[in-house]
PDB file of C-alpha atoms and ligand atoms in Angstrom:
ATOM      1  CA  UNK F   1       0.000   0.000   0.000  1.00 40.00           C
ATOM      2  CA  UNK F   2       1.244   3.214  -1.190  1.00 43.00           C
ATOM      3  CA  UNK F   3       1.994   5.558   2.109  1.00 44.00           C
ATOM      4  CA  UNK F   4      -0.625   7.961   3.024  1.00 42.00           C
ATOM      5  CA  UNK F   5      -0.073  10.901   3.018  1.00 43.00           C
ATOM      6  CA  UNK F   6      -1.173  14.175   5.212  1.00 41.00           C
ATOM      7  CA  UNK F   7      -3.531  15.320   2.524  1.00 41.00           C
ATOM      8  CA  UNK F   8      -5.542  12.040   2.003  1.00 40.00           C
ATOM      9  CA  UNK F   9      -8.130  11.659   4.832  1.00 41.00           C
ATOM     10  CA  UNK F  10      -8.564   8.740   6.359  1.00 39.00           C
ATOM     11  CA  UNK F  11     -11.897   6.862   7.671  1.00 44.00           C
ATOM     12  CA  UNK F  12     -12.721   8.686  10.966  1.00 51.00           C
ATOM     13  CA  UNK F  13     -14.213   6.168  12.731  1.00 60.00           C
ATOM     14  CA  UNK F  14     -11.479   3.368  11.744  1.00 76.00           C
ATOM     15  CA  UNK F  15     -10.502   1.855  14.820  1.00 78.00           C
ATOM     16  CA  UNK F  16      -6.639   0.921  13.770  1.00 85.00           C
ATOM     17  CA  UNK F  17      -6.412   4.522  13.567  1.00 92.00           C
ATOM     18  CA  UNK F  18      -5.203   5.869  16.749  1.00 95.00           C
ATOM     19  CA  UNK F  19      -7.175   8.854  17.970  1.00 96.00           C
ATOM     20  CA  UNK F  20      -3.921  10.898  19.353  1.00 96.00           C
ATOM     21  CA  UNK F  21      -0.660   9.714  17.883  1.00 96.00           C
ATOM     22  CA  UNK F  22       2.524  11.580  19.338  1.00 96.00           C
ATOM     23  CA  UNK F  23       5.768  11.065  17.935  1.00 95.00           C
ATOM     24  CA  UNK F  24       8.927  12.491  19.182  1.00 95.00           C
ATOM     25  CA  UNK F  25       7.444  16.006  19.982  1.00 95.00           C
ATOM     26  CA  UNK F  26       9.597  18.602  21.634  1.00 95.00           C
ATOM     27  CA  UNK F  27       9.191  21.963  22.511  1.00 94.00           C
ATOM     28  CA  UNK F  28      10.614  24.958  24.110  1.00 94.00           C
ATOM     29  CA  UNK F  29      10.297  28.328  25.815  1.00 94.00           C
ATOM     30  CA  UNK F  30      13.419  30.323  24.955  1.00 93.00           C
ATOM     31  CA  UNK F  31      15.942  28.177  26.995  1.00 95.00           C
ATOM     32  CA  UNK F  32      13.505  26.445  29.124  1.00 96.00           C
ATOM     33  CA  UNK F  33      12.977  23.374  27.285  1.00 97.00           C
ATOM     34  CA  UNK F  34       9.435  22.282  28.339  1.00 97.00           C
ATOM     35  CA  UNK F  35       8.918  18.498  26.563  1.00 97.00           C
ATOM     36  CA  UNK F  36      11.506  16.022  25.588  1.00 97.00           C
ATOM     37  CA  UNK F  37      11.136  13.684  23.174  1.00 96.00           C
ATOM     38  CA  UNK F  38       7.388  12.754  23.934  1.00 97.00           C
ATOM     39  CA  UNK F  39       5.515   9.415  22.343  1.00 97.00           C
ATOM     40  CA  UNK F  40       1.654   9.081  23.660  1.00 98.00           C
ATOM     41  CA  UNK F  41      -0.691   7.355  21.478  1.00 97.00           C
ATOM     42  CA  UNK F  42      -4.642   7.963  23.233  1.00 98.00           C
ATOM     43  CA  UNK F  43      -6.694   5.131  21.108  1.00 97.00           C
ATOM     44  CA  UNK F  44     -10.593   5.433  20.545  1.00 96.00           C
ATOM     45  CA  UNK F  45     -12.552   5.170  23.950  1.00 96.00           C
ATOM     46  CA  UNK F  46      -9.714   5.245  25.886  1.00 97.00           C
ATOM     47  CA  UNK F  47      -9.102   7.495  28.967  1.00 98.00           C
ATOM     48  CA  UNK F  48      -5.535   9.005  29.277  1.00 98.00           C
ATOM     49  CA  UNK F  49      -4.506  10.942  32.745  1.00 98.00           C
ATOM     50  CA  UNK F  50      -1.424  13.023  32.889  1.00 98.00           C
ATOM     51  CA  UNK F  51      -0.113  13.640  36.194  1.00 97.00           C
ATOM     52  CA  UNK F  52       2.779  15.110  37.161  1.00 97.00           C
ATOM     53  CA  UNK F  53       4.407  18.141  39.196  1.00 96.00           C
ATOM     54  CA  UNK F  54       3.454  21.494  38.251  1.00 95.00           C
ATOM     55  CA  UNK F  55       5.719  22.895  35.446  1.00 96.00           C
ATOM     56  CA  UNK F  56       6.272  19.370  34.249  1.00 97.00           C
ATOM     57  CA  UNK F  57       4.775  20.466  30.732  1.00 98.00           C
ATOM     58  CA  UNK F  58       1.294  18.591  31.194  1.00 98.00           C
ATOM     59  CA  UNK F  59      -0.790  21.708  29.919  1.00 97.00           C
ATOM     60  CA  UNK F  60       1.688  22.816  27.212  1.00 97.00           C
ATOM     61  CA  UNK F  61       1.209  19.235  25.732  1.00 97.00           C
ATOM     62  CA  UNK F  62      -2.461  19.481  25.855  1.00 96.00           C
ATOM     63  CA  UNK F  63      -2.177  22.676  24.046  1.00 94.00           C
ATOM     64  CA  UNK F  64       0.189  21.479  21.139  1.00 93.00           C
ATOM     65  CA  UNK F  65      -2.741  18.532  21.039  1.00 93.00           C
ATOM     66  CA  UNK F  66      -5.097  20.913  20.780  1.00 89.00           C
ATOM     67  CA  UNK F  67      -3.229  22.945  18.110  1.00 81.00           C
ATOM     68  CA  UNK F  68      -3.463  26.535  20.735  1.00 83.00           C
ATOM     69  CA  UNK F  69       0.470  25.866  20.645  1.00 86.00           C
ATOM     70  CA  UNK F  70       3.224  25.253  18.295  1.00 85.00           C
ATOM     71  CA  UNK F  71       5.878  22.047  18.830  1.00 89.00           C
ATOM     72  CA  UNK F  72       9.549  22.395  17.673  1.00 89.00           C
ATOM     73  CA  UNK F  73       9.359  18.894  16.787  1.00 89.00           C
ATOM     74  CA  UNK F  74       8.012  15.354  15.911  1.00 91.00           C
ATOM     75  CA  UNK F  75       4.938  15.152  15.033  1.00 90.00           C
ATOM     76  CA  UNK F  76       1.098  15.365  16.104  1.00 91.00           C
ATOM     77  CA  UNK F  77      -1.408  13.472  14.367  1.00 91.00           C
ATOM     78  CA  UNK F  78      -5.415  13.857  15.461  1.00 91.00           C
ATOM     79  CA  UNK F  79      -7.150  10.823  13.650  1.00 89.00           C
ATOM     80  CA  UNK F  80      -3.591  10.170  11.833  1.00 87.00           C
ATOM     81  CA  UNK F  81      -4.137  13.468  10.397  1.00 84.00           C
ATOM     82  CA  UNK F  82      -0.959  16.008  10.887  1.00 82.00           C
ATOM     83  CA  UNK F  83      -1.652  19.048  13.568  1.00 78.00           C
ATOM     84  CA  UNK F  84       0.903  21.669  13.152  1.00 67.00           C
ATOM     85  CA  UNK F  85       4.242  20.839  11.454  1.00 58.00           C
ATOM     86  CA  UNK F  86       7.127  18.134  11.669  1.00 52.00           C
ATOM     87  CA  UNK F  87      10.976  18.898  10.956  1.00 53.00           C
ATOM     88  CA  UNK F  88      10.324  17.365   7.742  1.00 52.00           C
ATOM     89  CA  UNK F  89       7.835  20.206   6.902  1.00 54.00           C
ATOM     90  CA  UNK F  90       8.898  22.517   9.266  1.00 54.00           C
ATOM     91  CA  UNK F  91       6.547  25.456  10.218  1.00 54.00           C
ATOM     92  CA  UNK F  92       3.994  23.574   8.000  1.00 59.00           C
ATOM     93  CA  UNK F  93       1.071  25.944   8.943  1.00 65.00           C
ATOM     94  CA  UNK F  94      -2.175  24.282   8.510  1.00 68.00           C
ATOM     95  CA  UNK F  95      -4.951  26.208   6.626  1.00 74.00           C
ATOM     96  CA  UNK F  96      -8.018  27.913   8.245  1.00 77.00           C
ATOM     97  CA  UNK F  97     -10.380  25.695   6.952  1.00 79.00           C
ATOM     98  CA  UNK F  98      -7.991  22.495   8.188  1.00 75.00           C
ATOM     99  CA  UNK F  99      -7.517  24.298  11.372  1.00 75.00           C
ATOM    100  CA  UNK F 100     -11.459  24.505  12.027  1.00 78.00           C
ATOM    101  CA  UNK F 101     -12.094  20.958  10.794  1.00 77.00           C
ATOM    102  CA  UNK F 102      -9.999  19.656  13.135  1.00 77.00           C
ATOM    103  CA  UNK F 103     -10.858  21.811  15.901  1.00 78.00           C
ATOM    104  CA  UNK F 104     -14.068  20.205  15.253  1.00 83.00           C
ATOM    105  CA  UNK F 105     -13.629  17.255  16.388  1.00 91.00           C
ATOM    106  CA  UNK F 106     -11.496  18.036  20.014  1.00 94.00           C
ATOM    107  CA  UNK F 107     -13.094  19.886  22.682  1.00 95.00           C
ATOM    108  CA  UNK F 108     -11.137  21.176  25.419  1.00 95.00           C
ATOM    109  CA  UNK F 109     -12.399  21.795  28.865  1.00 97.00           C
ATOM    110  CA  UNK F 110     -10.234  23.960  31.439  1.00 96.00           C
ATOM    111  CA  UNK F 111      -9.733  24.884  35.291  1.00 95.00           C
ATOM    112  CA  UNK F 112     -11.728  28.089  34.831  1.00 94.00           C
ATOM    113  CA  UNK F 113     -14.928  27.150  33.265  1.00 90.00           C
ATOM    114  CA  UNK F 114     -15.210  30.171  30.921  1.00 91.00           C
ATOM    115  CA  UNK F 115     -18.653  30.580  30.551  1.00 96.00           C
ATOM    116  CA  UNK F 116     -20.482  33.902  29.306  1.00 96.00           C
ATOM    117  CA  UNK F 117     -21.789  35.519  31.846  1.00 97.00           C
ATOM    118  CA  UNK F 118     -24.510  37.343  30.765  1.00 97.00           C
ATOM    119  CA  UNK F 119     -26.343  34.224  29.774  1.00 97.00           C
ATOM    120  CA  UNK F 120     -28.090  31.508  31.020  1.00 98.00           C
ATOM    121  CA  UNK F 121     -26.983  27.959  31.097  1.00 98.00           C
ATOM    122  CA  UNK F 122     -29.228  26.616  28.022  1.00 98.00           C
ATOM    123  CA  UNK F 123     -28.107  30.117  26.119  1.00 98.00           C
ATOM    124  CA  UNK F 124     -24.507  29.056  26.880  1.00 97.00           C
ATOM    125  CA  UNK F 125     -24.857  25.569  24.946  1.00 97.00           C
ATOM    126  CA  UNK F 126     -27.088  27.095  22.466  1.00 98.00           C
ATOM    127  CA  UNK F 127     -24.749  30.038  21.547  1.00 96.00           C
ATOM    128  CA  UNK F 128     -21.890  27.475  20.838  1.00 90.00           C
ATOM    129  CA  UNK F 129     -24.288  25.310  18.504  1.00 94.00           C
ATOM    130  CA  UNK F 130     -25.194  27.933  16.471  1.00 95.00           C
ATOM    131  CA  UNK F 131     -22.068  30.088  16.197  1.00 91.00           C
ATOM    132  CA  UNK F 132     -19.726  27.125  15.230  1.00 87.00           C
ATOM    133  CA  UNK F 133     -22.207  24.667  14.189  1.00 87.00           C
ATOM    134  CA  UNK F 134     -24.457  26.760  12.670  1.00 91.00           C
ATOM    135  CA  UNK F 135     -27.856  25.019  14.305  1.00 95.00           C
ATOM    136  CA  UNK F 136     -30.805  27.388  13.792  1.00 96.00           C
ATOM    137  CA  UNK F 137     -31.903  28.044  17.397  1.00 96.00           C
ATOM    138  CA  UNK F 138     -34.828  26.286  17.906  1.00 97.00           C
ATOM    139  CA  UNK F 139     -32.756  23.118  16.648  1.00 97.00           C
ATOM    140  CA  UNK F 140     -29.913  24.626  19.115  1.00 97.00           C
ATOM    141  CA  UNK F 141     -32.256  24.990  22.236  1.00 97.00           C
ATOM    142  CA  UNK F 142     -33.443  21.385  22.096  1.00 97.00           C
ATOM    143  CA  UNK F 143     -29.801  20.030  21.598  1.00 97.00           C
ATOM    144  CA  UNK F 144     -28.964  21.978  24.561  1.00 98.00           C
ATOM    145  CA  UNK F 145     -31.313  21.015  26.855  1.00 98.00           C
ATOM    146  CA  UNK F 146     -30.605  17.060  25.770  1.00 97.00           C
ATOM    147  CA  UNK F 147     -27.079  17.970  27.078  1.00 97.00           C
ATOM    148  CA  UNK F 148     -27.514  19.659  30.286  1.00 98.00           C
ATOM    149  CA  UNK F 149     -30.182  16.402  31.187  1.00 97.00           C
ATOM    150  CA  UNK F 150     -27.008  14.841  30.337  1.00 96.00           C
ATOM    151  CA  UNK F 151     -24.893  16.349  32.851  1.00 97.00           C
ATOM    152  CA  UNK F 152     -27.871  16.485  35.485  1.00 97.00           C
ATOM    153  CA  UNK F 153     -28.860  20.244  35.391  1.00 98.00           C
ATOM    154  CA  UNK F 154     -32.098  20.378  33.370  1.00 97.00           C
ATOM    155  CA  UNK F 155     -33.547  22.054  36.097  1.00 97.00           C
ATOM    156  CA  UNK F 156     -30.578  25.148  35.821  1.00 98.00           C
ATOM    157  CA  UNK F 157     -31.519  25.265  32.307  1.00 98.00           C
ATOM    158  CA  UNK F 158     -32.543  28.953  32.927  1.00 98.00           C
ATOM    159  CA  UNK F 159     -30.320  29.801  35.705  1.00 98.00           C
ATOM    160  CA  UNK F 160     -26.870  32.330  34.702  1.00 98.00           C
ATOM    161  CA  UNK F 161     -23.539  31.336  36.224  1.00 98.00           C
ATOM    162  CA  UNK F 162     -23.372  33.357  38.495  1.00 97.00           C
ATOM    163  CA  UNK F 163     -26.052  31.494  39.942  1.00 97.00           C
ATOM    164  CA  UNK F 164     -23.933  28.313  39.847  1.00 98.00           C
ATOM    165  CA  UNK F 165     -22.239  26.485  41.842  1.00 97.00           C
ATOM    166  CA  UNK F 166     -18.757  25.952  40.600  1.00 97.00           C
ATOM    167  CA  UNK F 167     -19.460  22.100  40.005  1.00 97.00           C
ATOM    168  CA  UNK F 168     -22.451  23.292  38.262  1.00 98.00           C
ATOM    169  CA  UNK F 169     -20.752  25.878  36.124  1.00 98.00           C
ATOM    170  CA  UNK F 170     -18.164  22.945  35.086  1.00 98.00           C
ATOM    171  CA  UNK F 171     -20.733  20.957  34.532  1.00 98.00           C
ATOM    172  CA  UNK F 172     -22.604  23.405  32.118  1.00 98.00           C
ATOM    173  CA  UNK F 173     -18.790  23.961  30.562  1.00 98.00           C
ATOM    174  CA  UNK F 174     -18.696  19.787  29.857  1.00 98.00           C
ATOM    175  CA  UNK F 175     -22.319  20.203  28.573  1.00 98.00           C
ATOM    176  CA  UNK F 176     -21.004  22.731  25.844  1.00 97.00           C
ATOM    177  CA  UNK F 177     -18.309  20.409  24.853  1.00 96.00           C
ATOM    178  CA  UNK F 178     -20.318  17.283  24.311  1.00 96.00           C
ATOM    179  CA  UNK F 179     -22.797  19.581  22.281  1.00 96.00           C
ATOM    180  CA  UNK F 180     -20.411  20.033  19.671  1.00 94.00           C
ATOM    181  CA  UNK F 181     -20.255  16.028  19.168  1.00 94.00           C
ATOM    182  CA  UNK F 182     -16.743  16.087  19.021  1.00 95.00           C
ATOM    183  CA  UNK F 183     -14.210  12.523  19.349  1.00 95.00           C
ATOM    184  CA  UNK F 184     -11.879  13.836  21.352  1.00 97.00           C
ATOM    185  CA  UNK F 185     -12.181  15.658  25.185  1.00 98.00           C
ATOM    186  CA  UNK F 186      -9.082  17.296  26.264  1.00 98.00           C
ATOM    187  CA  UNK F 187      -9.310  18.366  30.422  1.00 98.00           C
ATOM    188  CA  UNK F 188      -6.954  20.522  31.602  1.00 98.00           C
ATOM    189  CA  UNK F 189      -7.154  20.332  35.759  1.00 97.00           C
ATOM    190  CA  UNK F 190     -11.062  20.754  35.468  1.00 97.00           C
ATOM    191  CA  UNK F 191     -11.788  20.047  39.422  1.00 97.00           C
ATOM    192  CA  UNK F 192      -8.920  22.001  40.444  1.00 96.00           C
ATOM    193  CA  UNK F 193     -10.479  25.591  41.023  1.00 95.00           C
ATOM    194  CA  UNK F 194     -13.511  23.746  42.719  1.00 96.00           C
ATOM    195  CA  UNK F 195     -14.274  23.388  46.440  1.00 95.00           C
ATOM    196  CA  UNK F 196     -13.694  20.256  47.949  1.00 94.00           C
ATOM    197  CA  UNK F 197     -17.055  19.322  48.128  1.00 95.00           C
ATOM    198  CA  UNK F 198     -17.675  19.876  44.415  1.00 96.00           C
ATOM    199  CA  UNK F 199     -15.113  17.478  42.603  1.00 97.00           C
ATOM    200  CA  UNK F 200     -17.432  14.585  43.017  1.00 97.00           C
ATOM    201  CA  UNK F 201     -20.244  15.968  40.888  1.00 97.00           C
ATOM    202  CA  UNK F 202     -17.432  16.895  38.005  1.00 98.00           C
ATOM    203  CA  UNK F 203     -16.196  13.366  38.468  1.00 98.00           C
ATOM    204  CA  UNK F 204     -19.117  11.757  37.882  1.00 97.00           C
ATOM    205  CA  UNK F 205     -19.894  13.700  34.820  1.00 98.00           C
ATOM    206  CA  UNK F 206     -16.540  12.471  33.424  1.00 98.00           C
ATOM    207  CA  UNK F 207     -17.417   9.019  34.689  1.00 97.00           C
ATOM    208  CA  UNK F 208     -20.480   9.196  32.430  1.00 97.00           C
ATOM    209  CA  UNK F 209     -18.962  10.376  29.374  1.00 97.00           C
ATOM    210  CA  UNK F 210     -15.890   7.670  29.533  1.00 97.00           C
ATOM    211  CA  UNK F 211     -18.255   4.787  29.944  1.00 96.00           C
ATOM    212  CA  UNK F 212     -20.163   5.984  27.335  1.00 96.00           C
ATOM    213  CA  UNK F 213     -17.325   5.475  24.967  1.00 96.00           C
ATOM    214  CA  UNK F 214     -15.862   8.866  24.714  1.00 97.00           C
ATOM    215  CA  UNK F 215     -11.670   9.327  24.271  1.00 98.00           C
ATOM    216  CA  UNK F 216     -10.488  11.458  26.982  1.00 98.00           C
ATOM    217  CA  UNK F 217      -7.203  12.820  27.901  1.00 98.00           C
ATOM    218  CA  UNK F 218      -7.527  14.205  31.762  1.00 98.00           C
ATOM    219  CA  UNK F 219      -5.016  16.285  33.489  1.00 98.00           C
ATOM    220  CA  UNK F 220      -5.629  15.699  36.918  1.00 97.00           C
ATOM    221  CA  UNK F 221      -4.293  15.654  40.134  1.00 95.00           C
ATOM    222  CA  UNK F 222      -7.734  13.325  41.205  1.00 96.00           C
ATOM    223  CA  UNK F 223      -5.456  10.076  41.864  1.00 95.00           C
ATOM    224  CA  UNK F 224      -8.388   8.384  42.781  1.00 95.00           C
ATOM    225  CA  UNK F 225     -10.603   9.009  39.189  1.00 97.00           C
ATOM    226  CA  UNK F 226      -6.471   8.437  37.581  1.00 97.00           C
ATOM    227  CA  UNK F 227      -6.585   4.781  39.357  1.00 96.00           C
ATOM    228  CA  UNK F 228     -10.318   3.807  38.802  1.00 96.00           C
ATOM    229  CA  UNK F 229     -11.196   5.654  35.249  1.00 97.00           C
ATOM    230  CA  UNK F 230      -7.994   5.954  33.207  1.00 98.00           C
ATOM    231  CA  UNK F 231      -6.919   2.960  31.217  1.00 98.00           C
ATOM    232  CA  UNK F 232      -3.492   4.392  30.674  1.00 98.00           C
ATOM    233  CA  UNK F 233      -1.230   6.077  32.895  1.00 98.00           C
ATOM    234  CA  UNK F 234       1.285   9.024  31.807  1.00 98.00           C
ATOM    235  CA  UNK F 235       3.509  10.538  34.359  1.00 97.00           C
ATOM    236  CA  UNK F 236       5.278  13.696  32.919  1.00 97.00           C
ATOM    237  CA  UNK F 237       8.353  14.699  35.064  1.00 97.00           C
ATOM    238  CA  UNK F 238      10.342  17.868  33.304  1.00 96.00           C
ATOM    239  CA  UNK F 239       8.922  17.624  29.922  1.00 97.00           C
ATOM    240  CA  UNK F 240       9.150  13.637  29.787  1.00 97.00           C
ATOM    241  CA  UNK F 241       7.129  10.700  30.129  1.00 97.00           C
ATOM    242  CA  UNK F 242       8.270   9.105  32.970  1.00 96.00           C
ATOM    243  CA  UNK F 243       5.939   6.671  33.318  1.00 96.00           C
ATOM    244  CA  UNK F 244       3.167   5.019  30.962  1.00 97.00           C
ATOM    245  CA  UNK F 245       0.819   2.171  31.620  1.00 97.00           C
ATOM    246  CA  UNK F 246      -2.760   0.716  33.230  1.00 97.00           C
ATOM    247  CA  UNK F 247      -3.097   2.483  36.693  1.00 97.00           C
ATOM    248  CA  UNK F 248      -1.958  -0.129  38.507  1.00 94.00           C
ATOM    249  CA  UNK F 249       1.759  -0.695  37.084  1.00 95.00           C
ATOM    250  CA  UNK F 250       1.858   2.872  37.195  1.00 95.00           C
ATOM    251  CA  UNK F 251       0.733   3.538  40.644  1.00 94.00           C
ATOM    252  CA  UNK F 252       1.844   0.482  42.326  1.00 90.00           C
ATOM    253  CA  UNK F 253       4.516  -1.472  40.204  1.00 86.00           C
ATOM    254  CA  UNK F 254       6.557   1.279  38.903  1.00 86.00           C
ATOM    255  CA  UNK F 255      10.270   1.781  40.467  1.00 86.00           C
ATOM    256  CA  UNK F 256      10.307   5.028  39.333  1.00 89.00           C
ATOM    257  CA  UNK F 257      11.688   7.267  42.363  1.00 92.00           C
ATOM    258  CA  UNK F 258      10.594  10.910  41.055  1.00 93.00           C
ATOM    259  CA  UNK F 259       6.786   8.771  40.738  1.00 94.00           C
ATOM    260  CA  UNK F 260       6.918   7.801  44.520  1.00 92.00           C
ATOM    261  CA  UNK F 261       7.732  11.427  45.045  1.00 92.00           C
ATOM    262  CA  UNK F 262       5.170  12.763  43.834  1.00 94.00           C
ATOM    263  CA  UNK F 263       2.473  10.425  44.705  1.00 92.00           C
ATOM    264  CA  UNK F 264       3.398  11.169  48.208  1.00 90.00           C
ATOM    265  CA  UNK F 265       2.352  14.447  48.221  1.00 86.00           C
ATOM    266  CA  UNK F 266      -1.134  13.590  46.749  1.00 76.00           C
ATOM    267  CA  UNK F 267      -1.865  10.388  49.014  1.00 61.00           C
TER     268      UNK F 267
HETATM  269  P1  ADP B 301       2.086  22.052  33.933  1.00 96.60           P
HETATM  270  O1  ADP B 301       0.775  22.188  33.220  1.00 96.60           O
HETATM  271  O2  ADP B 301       2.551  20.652  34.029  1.00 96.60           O
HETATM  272  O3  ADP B 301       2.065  22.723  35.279  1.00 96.60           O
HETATM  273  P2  ADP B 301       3.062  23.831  31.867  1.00 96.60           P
HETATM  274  O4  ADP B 301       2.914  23.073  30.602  1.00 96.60           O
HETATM  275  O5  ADP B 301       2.034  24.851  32.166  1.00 96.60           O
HETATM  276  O6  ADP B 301       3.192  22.793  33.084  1.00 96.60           O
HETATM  277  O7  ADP B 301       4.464  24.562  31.899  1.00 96.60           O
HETATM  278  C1  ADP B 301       5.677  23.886  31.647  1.00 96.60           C
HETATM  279  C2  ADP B 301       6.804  24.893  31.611  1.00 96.60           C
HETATM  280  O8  ADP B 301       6.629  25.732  30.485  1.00 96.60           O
HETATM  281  C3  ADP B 301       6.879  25.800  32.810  1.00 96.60           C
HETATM  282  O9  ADP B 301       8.247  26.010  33.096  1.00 96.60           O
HETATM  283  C4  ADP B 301       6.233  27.074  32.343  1.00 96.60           C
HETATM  284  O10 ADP B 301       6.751  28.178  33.015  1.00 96.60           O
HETATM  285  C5  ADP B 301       6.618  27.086  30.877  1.00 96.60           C
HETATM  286  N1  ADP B 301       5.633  27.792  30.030  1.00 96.60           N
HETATM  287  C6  ADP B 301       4.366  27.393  29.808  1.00 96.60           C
HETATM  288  N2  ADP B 301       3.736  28.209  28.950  1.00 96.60           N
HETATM  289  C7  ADP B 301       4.648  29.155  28.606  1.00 96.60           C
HETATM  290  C8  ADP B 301       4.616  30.304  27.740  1.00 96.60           C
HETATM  291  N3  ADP B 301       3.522  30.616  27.029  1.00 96.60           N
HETATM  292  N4  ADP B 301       5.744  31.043  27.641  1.00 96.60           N
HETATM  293  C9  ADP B 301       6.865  30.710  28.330  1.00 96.60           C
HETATM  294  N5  ADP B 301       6.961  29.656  29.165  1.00 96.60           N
HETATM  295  C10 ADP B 301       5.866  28.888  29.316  1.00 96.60           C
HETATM  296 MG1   MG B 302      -1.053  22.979  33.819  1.00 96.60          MG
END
């Protein structure tokens, strides 16, 4: 078979295709150099967590995933199609239009929930459908309400954020992802601005979503949602992967002393 090449799209739903393929990527800040040399491959339905020490490069590798940050090198590939540019094709700059296709298809959700604030939770969903999908809004307002049921706030359909609990904000946040249909979640700390008492809720909305199939990369410091939800393991320590596997050769089995370290100071 001939070799593919980045122009030629491939099935989307083909299972031997992984969802996230990352090959040798490396990038830097001036001198600081922030990832070395990283290889993750996130296949369909599976859940990824990244932990790691702060600074370790977890959200700067979500970001070159999610195409809000340029790589130096290697190569990114979102449904084995190319994000960004490799040192073969360096400063390859992908096209608007390829830029919003693939955009498409990865959602990102962060530590602040971003939500407008001057509307309500349903008008929050709904603006999203019809400003990048383009759903007329009666189309948009039923969509919308399917997803907040979905993340158990029907009843704050009407409510505005500020009106919110945090949980409930994040909540409406995940609600606006999963509108957009996409195949990919990205989650960049999402319980971490949250009171104690409000992780739970945000958990069990991510729960939901990974038993119902969807791919998921999750930074998180949540050990406990890393050990019980994630089928693979990554544990960055200054811009590598230190660590990769199921939860419990990860957590348990691995010998790898800067990994003890750290899961001391969240046990
Ligand atoms: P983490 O999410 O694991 O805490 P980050 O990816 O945010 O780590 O940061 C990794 C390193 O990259 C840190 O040293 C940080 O200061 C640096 N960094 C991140 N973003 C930028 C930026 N836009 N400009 C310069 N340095 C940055
Ligand atoms: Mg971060």
């Amino acid at each position: 078979m001939p070799a593919m090449t980045e122009t030629e799209t491939k099935p989307r739903l083909d299972p031997a295709v992984p969802m996230v393929s990352v090959r040798g990527v490396g990038k830097s800040f001036g001198a600081n150099v922030v990832l070395r040399d990283i290889d993750l491959t996130v296949n369909k339905s599976e859940v990824v967590c990244l932990i790691g020490p702060s600074g370790s490069g977890k959200s700067t590798l979500l970001r070159c995933i999610n195409f809000l940050e340029v790589y130096d090198r290697g190569e990114i590939r979102i449904e084995g199609k190319l994000v960004g540019y490799t040192e073969a094709a360096p400063r390859r700059q992908l096209s608007n239009r390829e830029l919003r296709d693939l955009r498409r298809n990865v959602g990102m959700v962060f530590q602040q929930f971003n939500l407008w604030p001057h509307m309500t939770a349903l008008e929050n969903v709904a603006e999203a459908l019809i400003q990048v999908r383009g759903m007329d809004k009666a189309a948009a307002v039923a969509h919308a309400r399917r997803m907040l049921d979905r993340v158990g706030l029907a009843e704050k359909a009407d409510s505005y954020p500020a009106r919110l609990s945090g949980g409930q904000q994040q909540r409406v946040a995940i609600a606006r992802v999963i509108a957009m249909e996409p195949h990919l979640i990205l989650f960049d700390e999402p319980t971490s601005a949250l009171d104690p008492e409000l992780v739970g809720e945000v958990l069990q909305v991510m729960r939901d979503l990974a038993a119902d199939g969807m791919t998921m990369v999750v930074v998180t410091h949540e050990m406990g949602f890393a050990a019980n939800v994630a089928d693979k393991v990554a544990f960055l320590d200054r811009g590598r992967i230190a660590a990769f596997g199921p939860p419990r050769e990860v957590f348990h089995e691995s010998g790898e002393p800067r990994l003890k370290q750290f899961l001391q100071t969240y046990h």
